[in-house]
PDB file of C-alpha atoms in Angstrom:
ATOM      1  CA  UNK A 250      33.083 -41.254   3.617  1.00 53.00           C
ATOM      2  CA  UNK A 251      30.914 -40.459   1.089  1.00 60.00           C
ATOM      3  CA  UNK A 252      29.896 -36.704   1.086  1.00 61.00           C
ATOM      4  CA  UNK A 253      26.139 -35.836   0.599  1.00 56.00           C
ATOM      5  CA  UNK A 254      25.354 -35.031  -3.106  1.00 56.00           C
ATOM      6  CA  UNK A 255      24.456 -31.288  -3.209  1.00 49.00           C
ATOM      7  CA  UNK A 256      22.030 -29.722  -6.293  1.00 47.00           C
ATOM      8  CA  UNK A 257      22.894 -26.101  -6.897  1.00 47.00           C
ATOM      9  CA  UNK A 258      19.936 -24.177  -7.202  1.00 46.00           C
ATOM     10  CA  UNK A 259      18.565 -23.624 -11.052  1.00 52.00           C
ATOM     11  CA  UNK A 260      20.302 -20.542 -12.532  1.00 55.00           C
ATOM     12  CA  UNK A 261      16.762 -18.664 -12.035  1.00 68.00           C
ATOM     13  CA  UNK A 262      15.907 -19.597  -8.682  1.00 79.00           C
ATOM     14  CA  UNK A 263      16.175 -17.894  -5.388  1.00 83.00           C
ATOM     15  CA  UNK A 264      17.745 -19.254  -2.438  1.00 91.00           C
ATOM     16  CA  UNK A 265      16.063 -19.840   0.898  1.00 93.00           C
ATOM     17  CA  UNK A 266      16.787 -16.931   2.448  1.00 93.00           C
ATOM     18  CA  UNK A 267      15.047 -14.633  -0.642  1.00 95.00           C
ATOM     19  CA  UNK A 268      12.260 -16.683  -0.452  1.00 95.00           C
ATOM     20  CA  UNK A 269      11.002 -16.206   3.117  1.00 97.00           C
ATOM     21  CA  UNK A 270      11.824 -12.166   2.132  1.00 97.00           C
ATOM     22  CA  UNK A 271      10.273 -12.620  -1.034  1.00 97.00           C
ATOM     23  CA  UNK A 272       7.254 -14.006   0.982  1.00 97.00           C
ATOM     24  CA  UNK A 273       7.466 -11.639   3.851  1.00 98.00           C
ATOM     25  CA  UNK A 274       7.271  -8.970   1.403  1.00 98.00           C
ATOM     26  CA  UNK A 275       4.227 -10.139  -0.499  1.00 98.00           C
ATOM     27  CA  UNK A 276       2.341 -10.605   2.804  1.00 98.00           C
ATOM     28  CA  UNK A 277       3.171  -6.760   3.609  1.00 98.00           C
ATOM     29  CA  UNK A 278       2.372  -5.905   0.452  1.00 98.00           C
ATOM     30  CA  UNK A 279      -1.363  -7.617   1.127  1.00 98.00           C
ATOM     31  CA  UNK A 280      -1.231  -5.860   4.582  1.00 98.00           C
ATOM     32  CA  UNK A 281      -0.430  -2.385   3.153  1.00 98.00           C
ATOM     33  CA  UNK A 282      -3.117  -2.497   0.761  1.00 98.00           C
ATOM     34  CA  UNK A 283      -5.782  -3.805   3.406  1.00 98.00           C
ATOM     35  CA  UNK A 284      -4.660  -1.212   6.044  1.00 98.00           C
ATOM     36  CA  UNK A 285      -5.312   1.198   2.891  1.00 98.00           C
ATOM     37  CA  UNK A 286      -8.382  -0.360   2.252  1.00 98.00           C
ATOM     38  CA  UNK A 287     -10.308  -0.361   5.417  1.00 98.00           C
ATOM     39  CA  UNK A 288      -9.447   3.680   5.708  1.00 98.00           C
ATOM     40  CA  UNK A 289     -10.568   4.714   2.522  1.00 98.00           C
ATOM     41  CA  UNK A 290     -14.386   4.240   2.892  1.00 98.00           C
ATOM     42  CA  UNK A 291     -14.373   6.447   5.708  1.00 98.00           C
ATOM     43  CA  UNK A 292     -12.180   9.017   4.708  1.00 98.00           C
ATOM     44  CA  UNK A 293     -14.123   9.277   1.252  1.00 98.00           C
ATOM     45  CA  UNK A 294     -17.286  10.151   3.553  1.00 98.00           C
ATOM     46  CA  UNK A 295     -15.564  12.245   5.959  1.00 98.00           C
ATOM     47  CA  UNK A 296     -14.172  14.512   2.531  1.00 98.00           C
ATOM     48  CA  UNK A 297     -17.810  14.295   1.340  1.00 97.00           C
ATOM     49  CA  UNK A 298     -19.285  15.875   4.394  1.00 97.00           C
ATOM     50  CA  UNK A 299     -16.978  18.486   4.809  1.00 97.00           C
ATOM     51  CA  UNK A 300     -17.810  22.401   5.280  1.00 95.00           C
ATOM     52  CA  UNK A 301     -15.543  24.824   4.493  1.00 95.00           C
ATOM     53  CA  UNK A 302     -11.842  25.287   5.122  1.00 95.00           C
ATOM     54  CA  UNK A 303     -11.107  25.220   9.066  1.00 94.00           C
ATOM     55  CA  UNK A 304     -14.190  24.141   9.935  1.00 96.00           C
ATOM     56  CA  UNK A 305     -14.598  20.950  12.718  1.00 97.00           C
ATOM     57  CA  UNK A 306     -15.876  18.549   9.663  1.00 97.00           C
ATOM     58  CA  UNK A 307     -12.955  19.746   7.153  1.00 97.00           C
ATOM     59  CA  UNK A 308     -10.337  19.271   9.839  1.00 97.00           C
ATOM     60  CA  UNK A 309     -11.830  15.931  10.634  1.00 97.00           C
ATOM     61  CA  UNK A 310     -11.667  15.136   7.289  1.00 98.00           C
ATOM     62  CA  UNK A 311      -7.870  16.483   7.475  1.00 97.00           C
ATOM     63  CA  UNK A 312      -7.234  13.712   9.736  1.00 98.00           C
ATOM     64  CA  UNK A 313      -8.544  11.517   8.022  1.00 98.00           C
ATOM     65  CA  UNK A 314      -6.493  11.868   4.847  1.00 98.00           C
ATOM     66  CA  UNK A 315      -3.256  12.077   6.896  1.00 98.00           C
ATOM     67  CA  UNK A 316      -4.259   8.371   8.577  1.00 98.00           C
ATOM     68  CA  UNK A 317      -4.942   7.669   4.526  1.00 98.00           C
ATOM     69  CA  UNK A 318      -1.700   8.854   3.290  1.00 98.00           C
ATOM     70  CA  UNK A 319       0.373   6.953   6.135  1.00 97.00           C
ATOM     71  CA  UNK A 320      -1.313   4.474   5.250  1.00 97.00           C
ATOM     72  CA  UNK A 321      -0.454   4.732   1.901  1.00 98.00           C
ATOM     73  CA  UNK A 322       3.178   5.308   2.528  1.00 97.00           C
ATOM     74  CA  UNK A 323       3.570   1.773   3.800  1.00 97.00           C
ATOM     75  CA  UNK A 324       3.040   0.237  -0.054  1.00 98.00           C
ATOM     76  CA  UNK A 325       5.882   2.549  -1.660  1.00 97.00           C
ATOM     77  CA  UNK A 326       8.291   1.956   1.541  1.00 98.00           C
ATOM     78  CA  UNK A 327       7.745  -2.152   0.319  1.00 98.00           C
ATOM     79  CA  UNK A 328       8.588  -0.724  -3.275  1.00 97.00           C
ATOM     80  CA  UNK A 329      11.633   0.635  -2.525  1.00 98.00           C
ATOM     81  CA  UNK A 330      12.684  -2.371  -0.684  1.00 98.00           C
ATOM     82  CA  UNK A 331      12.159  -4.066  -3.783  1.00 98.00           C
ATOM     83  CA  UNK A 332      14.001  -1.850  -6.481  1.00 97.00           C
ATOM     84  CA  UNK A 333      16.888  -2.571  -3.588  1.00 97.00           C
ATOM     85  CA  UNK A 334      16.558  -6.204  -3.817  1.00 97.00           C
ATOM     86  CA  UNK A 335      16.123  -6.001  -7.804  1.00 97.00           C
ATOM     87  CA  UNK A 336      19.472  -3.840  -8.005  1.00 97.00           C
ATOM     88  CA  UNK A 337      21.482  -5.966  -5.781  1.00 95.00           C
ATOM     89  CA  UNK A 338      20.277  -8.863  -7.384  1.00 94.00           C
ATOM     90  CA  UNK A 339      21.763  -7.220 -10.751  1.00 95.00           C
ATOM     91  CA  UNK A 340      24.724  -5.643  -9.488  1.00 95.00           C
ATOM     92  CA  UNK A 341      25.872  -9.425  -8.187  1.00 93.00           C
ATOM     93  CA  UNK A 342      24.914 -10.820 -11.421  1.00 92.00           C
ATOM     94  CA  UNK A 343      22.821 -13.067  -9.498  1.00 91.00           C
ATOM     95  CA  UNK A 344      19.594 -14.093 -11.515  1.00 91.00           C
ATOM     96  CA  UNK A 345      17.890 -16.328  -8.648  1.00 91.00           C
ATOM     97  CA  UNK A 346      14.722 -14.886  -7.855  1.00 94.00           C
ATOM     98  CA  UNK A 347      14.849 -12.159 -10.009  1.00 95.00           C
ATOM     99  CA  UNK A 348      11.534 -12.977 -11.493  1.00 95.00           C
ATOM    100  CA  UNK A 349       9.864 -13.457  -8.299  1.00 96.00           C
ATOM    101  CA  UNK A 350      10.670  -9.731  -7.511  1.00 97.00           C
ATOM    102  CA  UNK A 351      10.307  -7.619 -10.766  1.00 97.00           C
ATOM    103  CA  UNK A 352       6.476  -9.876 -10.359  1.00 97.00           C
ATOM    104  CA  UNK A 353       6.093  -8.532  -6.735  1.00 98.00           C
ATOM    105  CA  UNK A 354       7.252  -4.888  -7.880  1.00 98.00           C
ATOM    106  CA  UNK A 355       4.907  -4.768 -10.596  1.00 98.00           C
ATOM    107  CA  UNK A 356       1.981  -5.614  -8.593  1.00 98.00           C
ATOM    108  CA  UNK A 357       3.905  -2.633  -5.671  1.00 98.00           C
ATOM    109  CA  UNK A 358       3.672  -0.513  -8.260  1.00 98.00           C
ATOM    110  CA  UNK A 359       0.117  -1.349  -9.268  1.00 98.00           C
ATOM    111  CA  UNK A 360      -1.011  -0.519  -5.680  1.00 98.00           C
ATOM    112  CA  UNK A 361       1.118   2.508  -5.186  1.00 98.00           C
ATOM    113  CA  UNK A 362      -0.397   3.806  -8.520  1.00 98.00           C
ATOM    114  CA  UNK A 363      -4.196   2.766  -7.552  1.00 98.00           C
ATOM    115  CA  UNK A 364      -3.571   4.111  -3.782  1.00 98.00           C
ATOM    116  CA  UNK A 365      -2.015   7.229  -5.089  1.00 98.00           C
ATOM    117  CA  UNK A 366      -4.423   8.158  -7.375  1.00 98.00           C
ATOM    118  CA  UNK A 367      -7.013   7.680  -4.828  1.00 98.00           C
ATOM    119  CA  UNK A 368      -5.422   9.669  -1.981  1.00 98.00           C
ATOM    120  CA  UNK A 369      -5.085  12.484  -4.728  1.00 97.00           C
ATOM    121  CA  UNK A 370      -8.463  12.651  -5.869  1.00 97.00           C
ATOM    122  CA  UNK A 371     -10.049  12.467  -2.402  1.00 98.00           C
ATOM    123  CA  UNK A 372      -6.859  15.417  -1.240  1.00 96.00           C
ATOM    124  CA  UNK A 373      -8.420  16.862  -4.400  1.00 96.00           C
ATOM    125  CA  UNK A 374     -12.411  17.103  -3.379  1.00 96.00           C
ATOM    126  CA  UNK A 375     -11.463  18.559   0.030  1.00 94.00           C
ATOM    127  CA  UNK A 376      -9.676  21.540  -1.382  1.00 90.00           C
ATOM    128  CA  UNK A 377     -12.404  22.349  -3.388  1.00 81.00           C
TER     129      UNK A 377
END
């Protein structure tokens, strides 16, 4: 019997099973940001209202940040999940799919960056 022709994958490409990561990975990604997202509005108000230290409104806006920065820490978690992927990749010599993830880390790192910089400024303006 005749056995069923198999094509290898291209040199460049990932396999199945990097895929479905590679796409679980982008849809956190989208999920950390909007989680992010969606909490920033009100914690922005919440740090703009706030009296001074100790106060009900400053510890309400406390709270708020700490929700914000768990938030937050979901995007750098999906980060380092990719610099693990990326290294075993190149520690295998395995190129398929590297270019998938060094794409999805760049854009991690773009929202870690832009989420960071926010959380700072607003952690910023309530220790005024």
């Amino acid at each position: 019997m005749d056995e069923p022709v198999r094509t290898p994958a291209a040199p460049g490409a990932a396999d199945a099973a990097l895929t479905a990561r590679i796409a679980a990975l982008r849809a956190d990604l989208a999920a950390a940001g909007r989680a992010f997202a969606e909490l920033q509005p009100a914690t922005a108000q919440a740090v703009a209202v706030a009296g001074a230290e100790g106060s009900e409104s400053w510890v309400a806006a406390q709270l708020r940040l700490t929700a914000l920065a768990d938030a937050y820490g979901r995007t750098p978690a999906i980060l380092a999940e990719l610099d693990g992927l990326i290294a075993a990749r190149l520690a295998e010599g395995q190129e398929g799919g590297l270019a998938e993830l060094t794409a999805l880390q760049t854009d991690a790192v773009r929202q870690a960056d832009a989420q960071r910089a926010q959380l700072d400024s607003l952690s910023a303006r309530l220790a005024r």
